[in-house]
Structure formats: structure tokens, C-alpha cells
């Protein structure tokens, strides 16, 4: 199965030198998931009497190496957003930074999925690039389809953004393309995710911050919530993760200040 996922030739051994690099290019989570599916299938074969034993039982379940994600503190995020204020996509970046949406989810968001009166948006679509085309699709998992609350300041920003979009529509006239999307090009079309990346890269460079992409805003939101003491289940729900295990694997690190506060807080309650 790993060979198929790695697109190796049928019949070739996975542990061949030529294939090892390709197989290891798969993510740890993909390898772990493939192992789980394979072992379950072989367990079924044993139960049906097709195999005497499960050969995968002797193989240790692959682990997932924890890698600390790039994130900024609140002041760093605010600085980058400040340098993106003149961009027509500033509102999209603010929404991502304040809600932890993926860029495709933000760019695929339609006005009829936002209730500005109650301050809630619903994630039901994602916009991505496949080859030379922009494609709208459903979120990958059921957990990705979720309701996300909006801060009052973000609601105000979105109202202003909608007014600006209506002005674009009037200027565009017959050239305007009605998509119903919240974030559009000058003539109403969907926004290429690469354009959003260019905007934040320019803003980050102006802010003197290195190695920042759109996804950095999502990571920064998650880390900020966890370090503020938000329950990990609530963070997982906001991010659309299927379980708190995923959230813990990705964001399971804390700052020195947070760790110190935890130690000091417990010591105080113990009377130390």
C-alpha cells in the first residue's frame, strides 16, 4: 500500500534503495494511517480463516514526529496585518488570523454562509488550485464543516468590506462576475490563493518578519488560544480537527512563560 501511495512500480520491493526516499517522503500521519488500515485488513483475513496470523502484528505502529510549527505572537501578527492594510485582501488575512480558518476556507466563503447579526460563519466549502484552474470543493472531513463565531470587531470589518465590494460591483458594471463570495477580485471572480500568499509575503518582509505564509496566521491563532488557557477540545473544534490528538501533535508545545506560569500556579495552590 505504501508503494502504491508513493507511486512506485508494481512488483518492486519497498525497501529498495530507489524507493526508500520516495516512501519516506510521505508524511508520518500518512504512513501511520496506512499501517492502521493494512493491519485492520489483515486482522479481518485472520478472522475469516484466510491467514493463520497477522504479519503486521509484529510491526511496531509508526509514530508521528512532533515538529514545532512556525507561529507569531499577537504583536507579530498585528504588525504583519498592519503592513497589509492597503491590500484589497487585508480583510481575508484578518479573518484568517482571528478565526484560524485555512486560506482555502476563507477564500471559499460565501456571504450566505455568514450571519453578521449573530456573528457566526459556517465553513462549507474550500477554494483551491488544481493545475491552472481554481476549483471549489467541499471540506475534506466532516469536522472541517463547522460553525465559527466572529468577534464584534471582525463583524464590523466585514460589513465595511461588503460595502466596498458593492462599490466594486457598481464600477464593474457588465464586467462584474457574481459569485457570491466574500473575497473576490476587482471584477467579482474568486481569488487565487497564490495572490493571498504574495500579499502576506510582502507585508511580512515590510514588517521585518521572515518565513511567514498565510498558514502562519492559522498556526498563530491556535498557539495563542492554547497559551491563553483555552481548552484543547475547543481549539480543535475551532480549527476543524477530527480529534484533540491532532491538535496536540501539531501544537503540543508551550512557551517558557506558559510553562513557568503553570508551575508557579500549581505551587501556589499547594501552598509552596
GROMACS .gro file of N, CA and C in nm, residues 122-262:
model
  423
  122UNK      N    1  -2.022   2.983   0.869
  122UNK     CA    2  -2.023   2.838   0.853
  122UNK      C    3  -1.927   2.798   0.742
  123UNK      N    4  -1.838   2.707   0.773
  123UNK     CA    5  -1.742   2.656   0.675
  123UNK      C    6  -1.807   2.539   0.602
  124UNK      N    7  -1.836   2.558   0.475
  124UNK     CA    8  -1.899   2.452   0.396
  124UNK      C    9  -1.831   2.430   0.262
  125UNK      N   10  -1.729   2.510   0.233
  125UNK     CA   11  -1.661   2.498   0.103
  125UNK      C   12  -1.517   2.544   0.117
  126UNK      N   13  -1.437   2.503   0.023
  126UNK     CA   14  -1.297   2.545   0.020
  126UNK      C   15  -1.255   2.570  -0.124
  127UNK      N   16  -1.175   2.672  -0.144
  127UNK     CA   17  -1.128   2.707  -0.278
  127UNK      C   18  -0.981   2.671  -0.291
  128UNK      N   19  -0.947   2.601  -0.397
  128UNK     CA   20  -0.809   2.562  -0.418
  128UNK      C   21  -0.772   2.564  -0.565
  129UNK      N   22  -0.645   2.550  -0.591
  129UNK     CA   23  -0.595   2.548  -0.728
  129UNK      C   24  -0.559   2.405  -0.767
  130UNK      N   25  -0.612   2.361  -0.879
  130UNK     CA   26  -0.576   2.231  -0.936
  130UNK      C   27  -0.526   2.258  -1.077
  131UNK      N   28  -0.396   2.244  -1.096
  131UNK     CA   29  -0.337   2.278  -1.225
  131UNK      C   30  -0.351   2.426  -1.251
  132UNK      N   31  -0.415   2.460  -1.362
  132UNK     CA   32  -0.433   2.601  -1.395
  132UNK      C   33  -0.574   2.650  -1.366
  133UNK      N   34  -0.650   2.574  -1.286
  133UNK     CA   35  -0.788   2.610  -1.256
  133UNK      C   36  -0.810   2.630  -1.106
  134UNK      N   37  -0.899   2.723  -1.073
  134UNK     CA   38  -0.945   2.739  -0.935
  134UNK      C   39  -1.071   2.655  -0.919
  135UNK      N   40  -1.071   2.569  -0.818
  135UNK     CA   41  -1.180   2.474  -0.801
  135UNK      C   42  -1.241   2.487  -0.662
  136UNK      N   43  -1.374   2.494  -0.656
  136UNK     CA   44  -1.446   2.496  -0.530
  136UNK      C   45  -1.485   2.354  -0.495
  137UNK      N   46  -1.460   2.314  -0.371
  137UNK     CA   47  -1.493   2.178  -0.330
  137UNK      C   48  -1.542   2.179  -0.185
  138UNK      N   49  -1.593   2.065  -0.142
  138UNK     CA   50  -1.635   2.052  -0.003
  138UNK      C   51  -1.513   2.030   0.085
  139UNK      N   52  -1.522   2.066   0.213
  139UNK     CA   53  -1.411   2.039   0.305
  139UNK      C   54  -1.378   1.891   0.309
  140UNK      N   55  -1.253   1.859   0.340
  140UNK     CA   56  -1.206   1.721   0.335
  140UNK      C   57  -1.277   1.630   0.435
  141UNK      N   58  -1.307   1.680   0.553
  141UNK     CA   59  -1.366   1.597   0.657
  141UNK      C   60  -1.493   1.661   0.711
  142UNK      N   61  -1.573   1.579   0.779
  142UNK     CA   62  -1.696   1.630   0.840
  142UNK      C   63  -1.664   1.734   0.946
  143UNK      N   64  -1.552   1.715   1.015
  143UNK     CA   65  -1.513   1.809   1.121
  143UNK      C   66  -1.476   1.946   1.063
  144UNK      N   67  -1.431   1.947   0.938
  144UNK     CA   68  -1.395   2.074   0.875
  144UNK      C   69  -1.519   2.159   0.848
  145UNK      N   70  -1.634   2.093   0.834
  145UNK     CA   71  -1.761   2.165   0.818
  145UNK      C   72  -1.805   2.209   0.957
  146UNK      N   73  -1.796   2.337   0.984
  146UNK     CA   74  -1.817   2.381   1.121
  146UNK      C   75  -1.869   2.525   1.126
  147UNK      N   76  -1.922   2.561   1.240
  147UNK     CA   77  -1.963   2.699   1.266
  147UNK      C   78  -1.854   2.765   1.349
  148UNK      N   79  -1.818   2.887   1.311
  148UNK     CA   80  -1.711   2.960   1.379
  148UNK      C   81  -1.764   3.097   1.423
  149UNK      N   82  -1.755   3.128   1.552
  149UNK     CA   83  -1.801   3.259   1.599
  149UNK      C   84  -1.707   3.371   1.555
  150UNK      N   85  -1.762   3.490   1.539
  150UNK     CA   86  -1.684   3.605   1.495
  150UNK      C   87  -1.682   3.712   1.603
  151UNK      N   88  -1.566   3.771   1.623
  151UNK     CA   89  -1.551   3.883   1.714
  151UNK      C   90  -1.627   4.004   1.659
  152UNK      N   91  -1.676   4.090   1.749
  152UNK     CA   92  -1.753   4.207   1.706
  152UNK      C   93  -1.672   4.297   1.613
  153UNK      N   94  -1.542   4.310   1.641
  153UNK     CA   95  -1.457   4.392   1.555
  153UNK      C   96  -1.445   4.335   1.416
  154UNK      N   97  -1.440   4.202   1.406
  154UNK     CA   98  -1.432   4.136   1.275
  154UNK      C   99  -1.563   4.153   1.199
  155UNK      N  100  -1.675   4.147   1.271
  155UNK     CA  101  -1.806   4.169   1.207
  155UNK      C  102  -1.812   4.309   1.147
  156UNK      N  103  -1.765   4.408   1.222
  156UNK     CA  104  -1.763   4.546   1.172
  156UNK      C  105  -1.676   4.557   1.047
  157UNK      N  106  -1.560   4.490   1.051
  157UNK     CA  107  -1.470   4.491   0.936
  157UNK      C  108  -1.537   4.429   0.814
  158UNK      N  109  -1.609   4.319   0.834
  158UNK     CA  110  -1.676   4.251   0.723
  158UNK      C  111  -1.789   4.336   0.665
  159UNK      N  112  -1.857   4.410   0.749
  159UNK     CA  113  -1.962   4.500   0.698
  159UNK      C  114  -1.900   4.607   0.607
  160UNK      N  115  -1.787   4.662   0.649
  160UNK     CA  116  -1.718   4.762   0.567
  160UNK      C  117  -1.667   4.698   0.437
  161UNK      N  118  -1.619   4.575   0.449
  161UNK     CA  119  -1.569   4.504   0.331
  161UNK      C  120  -1.682   4.480   0.231
  162UNK      N  121  -1.800   4.445   0.282
  162UNK     CA  122  -1.914   4.421   0.193
  162UNK      C  123  -1.955   4.550   0.121
  163UNK      N  124  -1.949   4.662   0.192
  163UNK     CA  125  -1.982   4.790   0.129
  163UNK      C  126  -1.882   4.823   0.018
  164UNK      N  127  -1.754   4.794   0.044
  164UNK     CA  128  -1.651   4.818  -0.058
  164UNK      C  129  -1.672   4.726  -0.178
  165UNK      N  130  -1.716   4.603  -0.152
  165UNK     CA  131  -1.741   4.510  -0.262
  165UNK      C  132  -1.859   4.556  -0.347
  166UNK      N  133  -1.962   4.611  -0.283
  166UNK     CA  134  -2.076   4.664  -0.358
  166UNK      C  135  -2.034   4.779  -0.448
  167UNK      N  136  -1.939   4.860  -0.400
  167UNK     CA  137  -1.886   4.969  -0.483
  167UNK      C  138  -1.810   4.912  -0.602
  168UNK      N  139  -1.735   4.803  -0.580
  168UNK     CA  140  -1.665   4.735  -0.690
  168UNK      C  141  -1.765   4.686  -0.794
  169UNK      N  142  -1.877   4.633  -0.747
  169UNK     CA  143  -1.978   4.580  -0.838
  169UNK      C  144  -2.036   4.691  -0.927
  170UNK      N  145  -2.061   4.806  -0.867
  170UNK     CA  146  -2.114   4.919  -0.944
  170UNK      C  147  -2.013   4.967  -1.048
  171UNK      N  148  -1.887   4.972  -1.008
  171UNK     CA  149  -1.782   5.015  -1.102
  171UNK      C  150  -1.763   4.913  -1.213
  172UNK      N  151  -1.775   4.786  -1.178
  172UNK     CA  152  -1.752   4.680  -1.276
  172UNK      C  153  -1.859   4.670  -1.383
  173UNK      N  154  -1.981   4.708  -1.349
  173UNK     CA  155  -2.089   4.703  -1.447
  173UNK      C  156  -2.106   4.565  -1.508
  174UNK      N  157  -2.108   4.559  -1.640
  174UNK     CA  158  -2.129   4.431  -1.709
  174UNK      C  159  -2.011   4.335  -1.694
  175UNK      N  160  -1.897   4.388  -1.652
  175UNK     CA  161  -1.780   4.302  -1.635
  175UNK      C  162  -1.782   4.228  -1.501
  176UNK      N  163  -1.871   4.270  -1.412
  176UNK     CA  164  -1.876   4.207  -1.280
  176UNK      C  165  -1.928   4.064  -1.291
  177UNK      N  166  -1.859   3.973  -1.221
  177UNK     CA  167  -1.898   3.832  -1.219
  177UNK      C  168  -1.956   3.801  -1.081
  178UNK      N  169  -2.082   3.766  -1.075
  178UNK     CA  170  -2.147   3.742  -0.947
  178UNK      C  171  -2.120   3.599  -0.899
  179UNK      N  172  -2.038   3.586  -0.797
  179UNK     CA  173  -2.004   3.455  -0.741
  179UNK      C  174  -2.062   3.437  -0.601
  180UNK      N  175  -2.099   3.547  -0.537
  180UNK     CA  176  -2.149   3.538  -0.401
  180UNK      C  177  -2.041   3.522  -0.297
  181UNK      N  178  -1.915   3.525  -0.341
  181UNK     CA  179  -1.803   3.506  -0.249
  181UNK      C  180  -1.776   3.632  -0.169
  182UNK      N  181  -1.724   3.612  -0.049
  182UNK     CA  182  -1.690   3.725   0.038
  182UNK      C  183  -1.567   3.798  -0.015
  183UNK      N  184  -1.468   3.721  -0.056
  183UNK     CA  185  -1.343   3.780  -0.105
  183UNK      C  186  -1.330   3.752  -0.254
  184UNK      N  187  -1.320   3.860  -0.331
  184UNK     CA  188  -1.318   3.847  -0.476
  184UNK      C  189  -1.212   3.936  -0.539
  185UNK      N  190  -1.191   3.915  -0.666
  185UNK     CA  191  -1.107   4.005  -0.743
  185UNK      C  192  -1.184   4.134  -0.771
  186UNK      N  193  -1.122   4.225  -0.841
  186UNK     CA  194  -1.184   4.354  -0.872
  186UNK      C  195  -1.316   4.339  -0.947
  187UNK      N  196  -1.328   4.229  -1.023
  187UNK     CA  197  -1.449   4.209  -1.103
  187UNK      C  198  -1.533   4.092  -1.053
  188UNK      N  199  -1.515   4.054  -0.927
  188UNK     CA  200  -1.604   3.956  -0.866
  188UNK      C  201  -1.562   3.811  -0.873
  189UNK      N  202  -1.452   3.781  -0.941
  189UNK     CA  203  -1.408   3.643  -0.952
  189UNK      C  204  -1.343   3.592  -0.825
  190UNK      N  205  -1.325   3.460  -0.813
  190UNK     CA  206  -1.257   3.404  -0.696
  190UNK      C  207  -1.111   3.447  -0.691
  191UNK      N  208  -1.057   3.454  -0.571
  191UNK     CA  209  -0.920   3.498  -0.550
  191UNK      C  210  -0.825   3.379  -0.558
  192UNK      N  211  -0.723   3.390  -0.639
  192UNK     CA  212  -0.620   3.286  -0.647
  192UNK      C  213  -0.545   3.284  -0.514
  193UNK      N  214  -0.537   3.167  -0.447
  193UNK     CA  215  -0.465   3.158  -0.320
  193UNK      C  216  -0.321   3.210  -0.329
  194UNK      N  217  -0.261   3.200  -0.447
  194UNK     CA  218  -0.124   3.248  -0.463
  194UNK      C  219  -0.116   3.399  -0.445
  195UNK      N  220  -0.223   3.470  -0.483
  195UNK     CA  221  -0.223   3.615  -0.465
  195UNK      C  222  -0.227   3.653  -0.318
  196UNK      N  223  -0.300   3.574  -0.240
  196UNK     CA  224  -0.305   3.598  -0.095
  196UNK      C  225  -0.167   3.574  -0.034
  197UNK      N  226  -0.098   3.472  -0.084
  197UNK     CA  227   0.036   3.443  -0.035
  197UNK      C  228   0.131   3.557  -0.067
  198UNK      N  229   0.122   3.611  -0.188
  198UNK     CA  230   0.209   3.723  -0.226
  198UNK      C  231   0.187   3.843  -0.134
  199UNK      N  232   0.062   3.871  -0.102
  199UNK     CA  233   0.030   3.986  -0.016
  199UNK      C  234   0.095   3.970   0.121
  200UNK      N  235   0.082   3.853   0.182
  200UNK     CA  236   0.136   3.837   0.316
  200UNK      C  237   0.288   3.831   0.314
  201UNK      N  238   0.346   3.779   0.207
  201UNK     CA  239   0.492   3.776   0.198
  201UNK      C  240   0.548   3.917   0.190
  202UNK      N  241   0.484   4.003   0.112
  202UNK     CA  242   0.527   4.142   0.101
  202UNK      C  243   0.509   4.213   0.234
  203UNK      N  244   0.395   4.190   0.300
  203UNK     CA  245   0.368   4.254   0.428
  203UNK      C  246   0.467   4.207   0.535
  204UNK      N  247   0.497   4.078   0.536
  204UNK     CA  248   0.590   4.024   0.634
  204UNK      C  249   0.730   4.080   0.614
  205UNK      N  250   0.770   4.093   0.488
  205UNK     CA  251   0.902   4.149   0.459
  205UNK      C  252   0.909   4.293   0.506
  206UNK      N  253   0.803   4.370   0.482
  206UNK     CA  254   0.799   4.510   0.526
  206UNK      C  255   0.801   4.520   0.678
  207UNK      N  256   0.744   4.418   0.744
  207UNK     CA  257   0.740   4.416   0.890
  207UNK      C  258   0.868   4.362   0.951
  208UNK      N  259   0.958   4.311   0.865
  208UNK     CA  260   1.083   4.257   0.914
  208UNK      C  261   1.069   4.119   0.975
  209UNK      N  262   0.968   4.044   0.930
  209UNK     CA  263   0.943   3.910   0.982
  209UNK      C  264   0.970   3.808   0.871
  210UNK      N  265   1.049   3.707   0.902
  210UNK     CA  266   1.089   3.609   0.799
  210UNK      C  267   1.002   3.484   0.803
  211UNK      N  268   0.997   3.416   0.689
  211UNK     CA  269   0.933   3.285   0.677
  211UNK      C  270   0.787   3.285   0.723
  212UNK      N  271   0.710   3.378   0.672
  212UNK     CA  272   0.569   3.387   0.708
  212UNK      C  273   0.483   3.360   0.584
  213UNK      N  274   0.386   3.270   0.599
  213UNK     CA  275   0.290   3.243   0.494
  213UNK      C  276   0.150   3.263   0.549
  214UNK      N  277   0.050   3.241   0.466
  214UNK     CA  278  -0.088   3.258   0.512
  214UNK      C  279  -0.119   3.161   0.626
  215UNK      N  280  -0.067   3.038   0.615
  215UNK     CA  281  -0.095   2.936   0.717
  215UNK      C  282  -0.035   2.974   0.852
  216UNK      N  283   0.067   3.060   0.851
  216UNK     CA  284   0.127   3.105   0.977
  216UNK      C  285   0.022   3.173   1.065
  217UNK      N  286  -0.073   3.242   1.002
  217UNK     CA  287  -0.179   3.309   1.078
  217UNK      C  288  -0.267   3.208   1.150
  218UNK      N  289  -0.298   3.098   1.084
  218UNK     CA  290  -0.378   2.990   1.146
  218UNK      C  291  -0.301   2.930   1.263
  219UNK      N  292  -0.174   2.899   1.240
  219UNK     CA  293  -0.091   2.843   1.347
  219UNK      C  294  -0.083   2.939   1.465
  220UNK      N  295  -0.066   3.065   1.436
  220UNK     CA  296  -0.051   3.165   1.543
  220UNK      C  297  -0.178   3.175   1.626
  221UNK      N  298  -0.293   3.165   1.561
  221UNK     CA  299  -0.420   3.169   1.634
  221UNK      C  300  -0.431   3.049   1.728
  222UNK      N  301  -0.396   2.931   1.677
  222UNK     CA  302  -0.406   2.810   1.759
  222UNK      C  303  -0.315   2.817   1.881
  223UNK      N  304  -0.191   2.858   1.860
  223UNK     CA  305  -0.096   2.868   1.971
  223UNK      C  306  -0.143   2.972   2.072
  224UNK      N  307  -0.194   3.085   2.023
  224UNK     CA  308  -0.241   3.191   2.113
  224UNK      C  309  -0.356   3.141   2.200
  225UNK      N  310  -0.449   3.067   2.141
  225UNK     CA  311  -0.562   3.014   2.218
  225UNK      C  312  -0.514   2.918   2.326
  226UNK      N  313  -0.426   2.827   2.288
  226UNK     CA  314  -0.378   2.728   2.385
  226UNK      C  315  -0.300   2.793   2.498
  227UNK      N  316  -0.216   2.890   2.464
  227UNK     CA  317  -0.135   2.955   2.567
  227UNK      C  318  -0.220   3.047   2.655
  228UNK      N  319  -0.339   3.084   2.606
  228UNK     CA  320  -0.430   3.165   2.687
  228UNK      C  321  -0.516   3.077   2.778
  229UNK      N  322  -0.498   2.945   2.766
  229UNK     CA  323  -0.572   2.854   2.853
  229UNK      C  324  -0.702   2.803   2.795
  230UNK      N  325  -0.728   2.829   2.666
  230UNK     CA  326  -0.848   2.775   2.603
  230UNK      C  327  -0.837   2.623   2.598
  231UNK      N  328  -0.944   2.552   2.633
  231UNK     CA  329  -0.940   2.407   2.636
  231UNK      C  330  -0.905   2.352   2.498
  232UNK      N  331  -0.823   2.249   2.496
  232UNK     CA  332  -0.775   2.195   2.369
  232UNK      C  333  -0.890   2.143   2.282
  233UNK      N  334  -0.999   2.095   2.343
  233UNK     CA  335  -1.115   2.049   2.264
  233UNK      C  336  -1.179   2.167   2.191
  234UNK      N  337  -1.188   2.281   2.257
  234UNK     CA  338  -1.244   2.400   2.192
  234UNK      C  339  -1.156   2.445   2.077
  235UNK      N  340  -1.024   2.438   2.097
  235UNK     CA  341  -0.930   2.476   1.990
  235UNK      C  342  -0.943   2.380   1.872
  236UNK      N  343  -0.952   2.250   1.902
  236UNK     CA  344  -0.968   2.151   1.795
  236UNK      C  345  -1.095   2.177   1.715
  237UNK      N  346  -1.203   2.212   1.783
  237UNK     CA  347  -1.329   2.240   1.715
  237UNK      C  348  -1.317   2.365   1.627
  238UNK      N  349  -1.252   2.468   1.678
  238UNK     CA  350  -1.236   2.591   1.600
  238UNK      C  351  -1.153   2.566   1.474
  239UNK      N  352  -1.052   2.482   1.486
  239UNK     CA  353  -0.963   2.454   1.373
  239UNK      C  354  -1.020   2.350   1.278
  240UNK      N  355  -1.124   2.278   1.321
  240UNK     CA  356  -1.180   2.174   1.236
  240UNK      C  357  -1.101   2.045   1.241
  241UNK      N  358  -1.028   2.022   1.351
  241UNK     CA  359  -0.952   1.898   1.365
  241UNK      C  360  -1.045   1.784   1.405
  242UNK      N  361  -1.019   1.662   1.359
  242UNK     CA  362  -1.105   1.548   1.393
  242UNK      C  363  -1.094   1.504   1.538
  243UNK      N  364  -0.984   1.538   1.604
  243UNK     CA  365  -0.966   1.498   1.743
  243UNK      C  366  -0.864   1.589   1.810
  244UNK      N  367  -0.862   1.586   1.943
  244UNK     CA  368  -0.764   1.666   2.016
  244UNK      C  369  -0.624   1.609   1.998
  245UNK      N  370  -0.616   1.481   1.956
  245UNK     CA  371  -0.484   1.422   1.933
  245UNK      C  372  -0.412   1.494   1.820
  246UNK      N  373  -0.486   1.529   1.715
  246UNK     CA  374  -0.426   1.602   1.603
  246UNK      C  375  -0.378   1.738   1.650
  247UNK      N  376  -0.463   1.807   1.726
  247UNK     CA  377  -0.426   1.939   1.778
  247UNK      C  378  -0.303   1.929   1.866
  248UNK      N  379  -0.300   1.827   1.951
  248UNK     CA  380  -0.185   1.809   2.040
  248UNK      C  381  -0.058   1.778   1.965
  249UNK      N  382  -0.068   1.696   1.858
  249UNK     CA  383   0.051   1.661   1.780
  249UNK      C  384   0.109   1.784   1.711
  250UNK      N  385   0.022   1.872   1.663
  250UNK     CA  386   0.069   1.989   1.588
  250UNK      C  387   0.110   2.103   1.680
  251UNK      N  388   0.031   2.124   1.785
  251UNK     CA  389   0.053   2.243   1.870
  251UNK      C  390   0.086   2.206   2.014
  252UNK      N  391   0.141   2.086   2.034
  252UNK     CA  392   0.164   2.039   2.170
  252UNK      C  393   0.287   2.094   2.237
  253UNK      N  394   0.327   2.215   2.204
  253UNK     CA  395   0.439   2.279   2.272
  253UNK      C  396   0.388   2.405   2.340
  254UNK      N  397   0.459   2.450   2.439
  254UNK     CA  398   0.421   2.572   2.509
  254UNK      C  399   0.542   2.663   2.520
  255UNK      N  400   0.515   2.790   2.541
  255UNK     CA  401   0.625   2.885   2.559
  255UNK      C  402   0.683   2.869   2.699
  256UNK      N  403   0.803   2.919   2.719
  256UNK     CA  404   0.865   2.913   2.851
  256UNK      C  405   0.780   2.986   2.954
  257UNK      N  406   0.721   3.099   2.915
  257UNK     CA  407   0.638   3.176   3.008
  257UNK      C  408   0.514   3.098   3.049
  258UNK      N  409   0.454   3.027   2.954
  258UNK     CA  410   0.335   2.948   2.985
  258UNK      C  411   0.369   2.834   3.079
  259UNK      N  412   0.481   2.767   3.051
  259UNK     CA  413   0.524   2.657   3.137
  259UNK      C  414   0.555   2.707   3.278
  260UNK      N  415   0.623   2.822   3.288
  260UNK     CA  416   0.655   2.880   3.419
  260UNK      C  417   0.529   2.916   3.495
  261UNK      N  418   0.430   2.974   3.425
  261UNK     CA  419   0.305   3.012   3.489
  261UNK      C  420   0.231   2.889   3.542
  262UNK      N  421   0.237   2.778   3.466
  262UNK     CA  422   0.171   2.655   3.510
  262UNK      C  423   0.236   2.600   3.637
   0.00000   0.00000   0.00000
